[in-house]
Structure formats: C-alpha cells, structure tokens
PDB file of C-alpha atoms in Angstrom:
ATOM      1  CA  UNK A 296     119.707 101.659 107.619  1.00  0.00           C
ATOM      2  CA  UNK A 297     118.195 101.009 111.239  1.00  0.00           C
ATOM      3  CA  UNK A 298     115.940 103.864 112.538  1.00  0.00           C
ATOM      4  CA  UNK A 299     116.751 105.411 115.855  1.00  0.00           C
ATOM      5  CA  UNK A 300     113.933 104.807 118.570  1.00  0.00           C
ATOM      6  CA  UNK A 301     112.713 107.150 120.955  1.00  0.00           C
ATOM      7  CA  UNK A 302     109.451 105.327 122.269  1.00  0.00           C
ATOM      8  CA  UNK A 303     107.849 102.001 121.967  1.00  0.00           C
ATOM      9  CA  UNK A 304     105.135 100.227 123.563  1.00  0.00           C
ATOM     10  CA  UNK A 305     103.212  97.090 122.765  1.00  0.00           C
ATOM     11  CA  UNK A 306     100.122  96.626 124.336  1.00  0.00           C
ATOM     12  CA  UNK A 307      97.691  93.598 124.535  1.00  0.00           C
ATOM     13  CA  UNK A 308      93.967  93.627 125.398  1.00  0.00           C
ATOM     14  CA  UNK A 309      93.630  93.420 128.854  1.00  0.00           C
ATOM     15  CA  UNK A 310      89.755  93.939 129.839  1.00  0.00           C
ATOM     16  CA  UNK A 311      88.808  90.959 131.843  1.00  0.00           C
ATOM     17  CA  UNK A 312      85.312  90.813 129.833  1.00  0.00           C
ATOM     18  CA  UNK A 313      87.389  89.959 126.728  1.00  0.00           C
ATOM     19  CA  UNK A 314      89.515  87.351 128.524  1.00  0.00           C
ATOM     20  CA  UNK A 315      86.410  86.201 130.300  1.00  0.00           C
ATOM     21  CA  UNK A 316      84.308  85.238 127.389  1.00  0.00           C
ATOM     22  CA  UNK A 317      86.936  84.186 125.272  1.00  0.00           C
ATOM     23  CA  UNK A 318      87.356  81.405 127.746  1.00  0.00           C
ATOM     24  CA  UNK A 319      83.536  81.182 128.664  1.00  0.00           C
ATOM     25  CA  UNK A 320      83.107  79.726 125.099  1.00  0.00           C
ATOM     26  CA  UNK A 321      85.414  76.610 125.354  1.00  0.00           C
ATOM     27  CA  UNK A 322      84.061  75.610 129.030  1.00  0.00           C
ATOM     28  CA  UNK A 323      79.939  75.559 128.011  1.00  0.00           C
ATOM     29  CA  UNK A 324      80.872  73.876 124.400  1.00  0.00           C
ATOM     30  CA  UNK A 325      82.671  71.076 126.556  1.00  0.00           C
ATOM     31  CA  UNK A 326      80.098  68.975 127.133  1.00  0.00           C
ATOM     32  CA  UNK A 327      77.945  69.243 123.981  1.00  0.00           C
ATOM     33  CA  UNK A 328      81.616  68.515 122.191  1.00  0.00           C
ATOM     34  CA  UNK A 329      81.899  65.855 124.106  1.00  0.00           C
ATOM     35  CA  UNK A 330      78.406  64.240 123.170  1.00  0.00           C
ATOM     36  CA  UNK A 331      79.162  64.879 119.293  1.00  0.00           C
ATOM     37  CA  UNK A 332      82.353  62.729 119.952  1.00  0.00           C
ATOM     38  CA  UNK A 333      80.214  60.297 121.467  1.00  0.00           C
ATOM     39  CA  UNK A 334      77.665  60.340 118.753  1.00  0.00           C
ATOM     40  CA  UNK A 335      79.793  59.644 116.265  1.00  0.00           C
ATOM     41  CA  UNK A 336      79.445  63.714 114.445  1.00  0.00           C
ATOM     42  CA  UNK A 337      81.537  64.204 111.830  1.00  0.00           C
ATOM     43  CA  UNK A 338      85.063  65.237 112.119  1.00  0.00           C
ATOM     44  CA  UNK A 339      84.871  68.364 109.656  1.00  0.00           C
ATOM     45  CA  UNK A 340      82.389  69.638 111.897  1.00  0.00           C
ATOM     46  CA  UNK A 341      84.644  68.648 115.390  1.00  0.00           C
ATOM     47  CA  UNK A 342      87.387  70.517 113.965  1.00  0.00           C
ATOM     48  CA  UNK A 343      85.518  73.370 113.121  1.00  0.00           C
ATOM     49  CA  UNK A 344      83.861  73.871 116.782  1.00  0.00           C
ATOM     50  CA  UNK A 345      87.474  73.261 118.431  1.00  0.00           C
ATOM     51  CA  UNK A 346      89.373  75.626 116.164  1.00  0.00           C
ATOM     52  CA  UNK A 347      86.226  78.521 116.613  1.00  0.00           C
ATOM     53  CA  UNK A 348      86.235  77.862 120.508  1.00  0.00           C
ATOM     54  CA  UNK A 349      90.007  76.825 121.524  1.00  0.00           C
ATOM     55  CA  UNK A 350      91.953  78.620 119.716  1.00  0.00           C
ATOM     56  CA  UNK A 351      89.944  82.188 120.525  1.00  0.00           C
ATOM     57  CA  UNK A 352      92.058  82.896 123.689  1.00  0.00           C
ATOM     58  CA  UNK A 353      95.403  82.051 121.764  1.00  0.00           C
ATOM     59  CA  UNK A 354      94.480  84.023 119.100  1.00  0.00           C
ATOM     60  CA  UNK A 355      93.168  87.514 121.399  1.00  0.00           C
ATOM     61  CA  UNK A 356      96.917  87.004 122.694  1.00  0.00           C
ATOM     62  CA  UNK A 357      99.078  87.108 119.798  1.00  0.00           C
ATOM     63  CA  UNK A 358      97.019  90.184 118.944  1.00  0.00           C
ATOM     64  CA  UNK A 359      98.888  93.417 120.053  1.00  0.00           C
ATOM     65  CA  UNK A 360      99.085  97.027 119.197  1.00  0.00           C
ATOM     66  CA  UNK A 361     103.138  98.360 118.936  1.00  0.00           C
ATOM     67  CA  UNK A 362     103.580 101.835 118.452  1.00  0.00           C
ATOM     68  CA  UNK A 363     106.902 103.607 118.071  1.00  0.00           C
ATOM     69  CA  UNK A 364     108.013 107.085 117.670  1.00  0.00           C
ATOM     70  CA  UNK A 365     111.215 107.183 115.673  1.00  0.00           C
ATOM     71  CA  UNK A 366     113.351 109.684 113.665  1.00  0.00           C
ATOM     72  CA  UNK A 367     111.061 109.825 110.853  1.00  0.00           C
ATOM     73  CA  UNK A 368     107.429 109.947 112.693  1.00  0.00           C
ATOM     74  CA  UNK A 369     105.271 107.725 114.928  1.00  0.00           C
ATOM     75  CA  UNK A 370     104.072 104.030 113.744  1.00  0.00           C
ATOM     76  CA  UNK A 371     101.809 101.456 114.487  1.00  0.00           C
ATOM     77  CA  UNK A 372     101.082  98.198 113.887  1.00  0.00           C
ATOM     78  CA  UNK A 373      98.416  95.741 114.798  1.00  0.00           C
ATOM     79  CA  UNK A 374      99.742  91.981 114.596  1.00  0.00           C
ATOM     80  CA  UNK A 375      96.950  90.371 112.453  1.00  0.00           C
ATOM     81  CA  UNK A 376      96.283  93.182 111.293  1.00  0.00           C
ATOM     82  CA  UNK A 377      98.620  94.832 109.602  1.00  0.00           C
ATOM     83  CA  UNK A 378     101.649  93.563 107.809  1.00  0.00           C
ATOM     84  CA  UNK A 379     103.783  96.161 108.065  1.00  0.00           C
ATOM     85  CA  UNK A 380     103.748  99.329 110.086  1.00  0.00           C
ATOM     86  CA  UNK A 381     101.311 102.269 109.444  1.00  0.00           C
ATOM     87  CA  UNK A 382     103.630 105.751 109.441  1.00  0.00           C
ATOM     88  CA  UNK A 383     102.905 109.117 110.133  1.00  0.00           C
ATOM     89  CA  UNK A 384     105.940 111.263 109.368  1.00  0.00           C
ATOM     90  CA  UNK A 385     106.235 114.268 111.563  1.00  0.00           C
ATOM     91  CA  UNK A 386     105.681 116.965 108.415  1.00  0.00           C
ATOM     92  CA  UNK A 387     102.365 115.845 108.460  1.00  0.00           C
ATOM     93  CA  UNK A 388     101.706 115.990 111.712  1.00  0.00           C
ATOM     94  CA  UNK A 389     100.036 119.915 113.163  1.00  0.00           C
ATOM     95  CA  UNK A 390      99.979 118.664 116.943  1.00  0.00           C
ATOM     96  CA  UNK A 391      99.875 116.607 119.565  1.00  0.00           C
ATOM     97  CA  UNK A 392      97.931 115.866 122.883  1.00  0.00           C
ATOM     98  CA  UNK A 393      97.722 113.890 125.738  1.00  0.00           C
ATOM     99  CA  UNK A 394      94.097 112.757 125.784  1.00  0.00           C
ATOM    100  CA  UNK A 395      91.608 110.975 128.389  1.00  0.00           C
ATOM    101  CA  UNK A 396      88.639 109.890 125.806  1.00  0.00           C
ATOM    102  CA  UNK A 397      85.553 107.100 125.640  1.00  0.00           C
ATOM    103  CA  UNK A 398      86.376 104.428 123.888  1.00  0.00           C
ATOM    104  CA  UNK A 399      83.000 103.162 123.020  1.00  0.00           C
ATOM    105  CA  UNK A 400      80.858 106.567 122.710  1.00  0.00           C
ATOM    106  CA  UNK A 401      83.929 108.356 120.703  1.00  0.00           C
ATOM    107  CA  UNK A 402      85.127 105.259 118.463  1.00  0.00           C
ATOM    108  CA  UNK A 403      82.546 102.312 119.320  1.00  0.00           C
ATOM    109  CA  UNK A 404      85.064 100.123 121.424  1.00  0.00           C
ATOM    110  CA  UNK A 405      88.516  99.034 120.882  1.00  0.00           C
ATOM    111  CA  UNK A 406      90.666  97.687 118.003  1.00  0.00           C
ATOM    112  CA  UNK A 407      90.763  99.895 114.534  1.00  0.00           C
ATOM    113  CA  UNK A 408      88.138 101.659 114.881  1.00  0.00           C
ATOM    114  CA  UNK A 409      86.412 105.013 112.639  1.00  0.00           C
ATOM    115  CA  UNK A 410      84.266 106.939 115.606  1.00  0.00           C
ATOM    116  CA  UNK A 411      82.862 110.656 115.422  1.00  0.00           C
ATOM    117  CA  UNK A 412      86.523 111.677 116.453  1.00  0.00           C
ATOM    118  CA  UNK A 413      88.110 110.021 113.698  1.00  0.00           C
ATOM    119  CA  UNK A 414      90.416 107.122 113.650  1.00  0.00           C
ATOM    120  CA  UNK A 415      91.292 105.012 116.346  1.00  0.00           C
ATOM    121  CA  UNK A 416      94.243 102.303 116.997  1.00  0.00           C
ATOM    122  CA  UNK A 417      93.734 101.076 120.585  1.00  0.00           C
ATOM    123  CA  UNK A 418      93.418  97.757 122.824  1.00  0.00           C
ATOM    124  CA  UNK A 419      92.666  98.934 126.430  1.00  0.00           C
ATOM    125  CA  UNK A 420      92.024 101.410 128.732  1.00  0.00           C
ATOM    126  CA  UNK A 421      90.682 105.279 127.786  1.00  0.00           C
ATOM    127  CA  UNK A 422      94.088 107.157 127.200  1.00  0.00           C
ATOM    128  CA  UNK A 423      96.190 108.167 124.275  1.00  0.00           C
ATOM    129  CA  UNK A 424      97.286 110.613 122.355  1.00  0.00           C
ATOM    130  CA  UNK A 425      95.315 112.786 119.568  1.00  0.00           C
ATOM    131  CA  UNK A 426      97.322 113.124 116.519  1.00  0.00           C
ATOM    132  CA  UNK A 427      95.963 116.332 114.477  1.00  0.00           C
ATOM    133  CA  UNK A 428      97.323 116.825 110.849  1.00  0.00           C
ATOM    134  CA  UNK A 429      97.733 119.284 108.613  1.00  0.00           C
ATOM    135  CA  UNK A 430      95.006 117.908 106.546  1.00  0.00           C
ATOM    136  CA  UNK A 431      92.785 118.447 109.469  1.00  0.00           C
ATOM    137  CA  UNK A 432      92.378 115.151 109.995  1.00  0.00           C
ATOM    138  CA  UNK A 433      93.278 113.163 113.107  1.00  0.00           C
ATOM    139  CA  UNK A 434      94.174 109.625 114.780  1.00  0.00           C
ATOM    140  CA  UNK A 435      94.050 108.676 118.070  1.00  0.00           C
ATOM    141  CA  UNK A 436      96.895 106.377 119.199  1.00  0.00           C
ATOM    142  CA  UNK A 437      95.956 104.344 122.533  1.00  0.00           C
ATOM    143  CA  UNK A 438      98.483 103.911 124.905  1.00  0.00           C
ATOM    144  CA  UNK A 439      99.241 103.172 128.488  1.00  0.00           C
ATOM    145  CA  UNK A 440     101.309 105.697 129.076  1.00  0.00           C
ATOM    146  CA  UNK A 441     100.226 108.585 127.296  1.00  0.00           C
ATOM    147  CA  UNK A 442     102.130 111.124 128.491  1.00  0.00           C
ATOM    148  CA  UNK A 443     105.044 109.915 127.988  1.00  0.00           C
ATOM    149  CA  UNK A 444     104.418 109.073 123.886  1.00  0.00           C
ATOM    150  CA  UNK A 445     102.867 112.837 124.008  1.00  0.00           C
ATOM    151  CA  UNK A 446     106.104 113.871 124.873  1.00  0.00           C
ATOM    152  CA  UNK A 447     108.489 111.555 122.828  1.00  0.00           C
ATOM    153  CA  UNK A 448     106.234 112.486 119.660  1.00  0.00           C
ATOM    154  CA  UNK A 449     106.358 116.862 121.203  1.00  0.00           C
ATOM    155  CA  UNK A 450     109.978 116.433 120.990  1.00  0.00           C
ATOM    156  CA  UNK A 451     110.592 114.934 117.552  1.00  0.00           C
ATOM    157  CA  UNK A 452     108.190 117.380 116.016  1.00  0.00           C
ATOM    158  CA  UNK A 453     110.419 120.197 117.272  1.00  0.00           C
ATOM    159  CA  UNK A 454     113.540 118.477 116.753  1.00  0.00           C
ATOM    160  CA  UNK A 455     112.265 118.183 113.154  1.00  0.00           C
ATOM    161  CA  UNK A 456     110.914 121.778 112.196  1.00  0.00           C
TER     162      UNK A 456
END
C-alpha cells in the first residue's frame, strides 16, 4: 500500500565550518602522505590515512536528514543513520509549533542529538518544529522551512481527530 505524502524535505549539512574542515584535513595531510609514499610506509597504514581524510567530504554528503509528514504521522530518517524511518503517528502527537531555537546551547550542535529540550533530529540552521506528545515528551524536527512542515503536520492532526 503506498502512503499518501503531504510534506517532504531532505536536508544536507550546509555550515561552511563543516565543509571547510572536512576539506582542510585532506589538503595539510598532502604532503606528509606524500613523504610516507616516498619513504616507503606501509600500505595498511596509507590506506588508512586516505580513507580517514578523503573520503570525509564524500561521506558528510551522502549524510542527509528526510522528513515526511504522511497519512499516518511525521517521519524521519537520517541516511547512515538509520535504516528505516523513525514514525510518530499523529495519536501520539499533543501539538505542534513552529520554533526558532539554539542548536548548540538547547541540544549541543547538530545531528541526533539529546539537549535540555529533549530530542533533536537536525543538520543546519536554528528552525524547526517542536513536536509535544501526549507522554509529555517532545522532539524537535529541524527543517528549512518550518512553517510550512508546522502546518502540513497542524493539518493532519486535525484531519485525524
């Protein structure tokens, strides 16, 4: 049975100071990589430096954060991450708000994070939406357009109950 979609977004880490030293990493190993070829250095340990320094920007891209609001509730899922999507079905769900927050003083930076707020699935920027349950927990969903996923989740939850 395929689910009917009312939102998705995928969104990719963006912050130049993650781009920046992901690449930063590859251009000062270059020469000292470059003298263990010379020397003669073992090939185990070649390999190792490459794959830890080259492969860090290909990596940080394939990671994203898709969220989607369907019939049944919102999901997310963070490639790498998570092998299948994490749902919250709308009868769990109390409400929903369209939030400005601090990423690093609220949940310690981005990713999956567990902050004084709660839980956190974000990549960039300071907006999402704050998902309050029944349970009286909460999750904070990142997003770039916040208002918009506010509003897609608003609608299912009255469309629902």
């Amino acid at each position: 049975m395929k689910k009917t979609i009312y939102y998705s977004e995928r969104q990719r880490f963006n912050q130049w100071w993650v781009w920046g030293s992901a690449f930063l990493g590859p251009v000062l190993l270059f020469l000292p990589l470059l003298g263990l070829i010379l020397s003669g250095a073992s090939y185990i340990v070649l390999l190792l430096i490459f794959i830890l320094t080259f492969w860090l920007p290909i990596f940080l891209y394939c990671i994203h954060l898709d969220t989607e609001v369907n019939e049944y509730g919102v999901s997310v899922k963070f490639r790498f991450f998570h092998r299948s999507w994490v749902e919250f079905r709308f009868h769990e769900i109390e409400s929903v708000e369209a939030c400005t927050y601090k990423p690093i003083k609220h949940y310690g930076g981005w990713g999956i994070r567990y902050g004084l707020k709660g839980k956190a699935y974000n990549v960039s920027g300071n907006e999402g939406v704050l998902i309050n349950f029944k349970d009286g927990t909460n999750i904070l969903i990142g997003s770039s357009n916040h208002e918009a996923l506010q509003l897609a989740i608003h609608e299912r939850l009255n469309t629902n109950f």
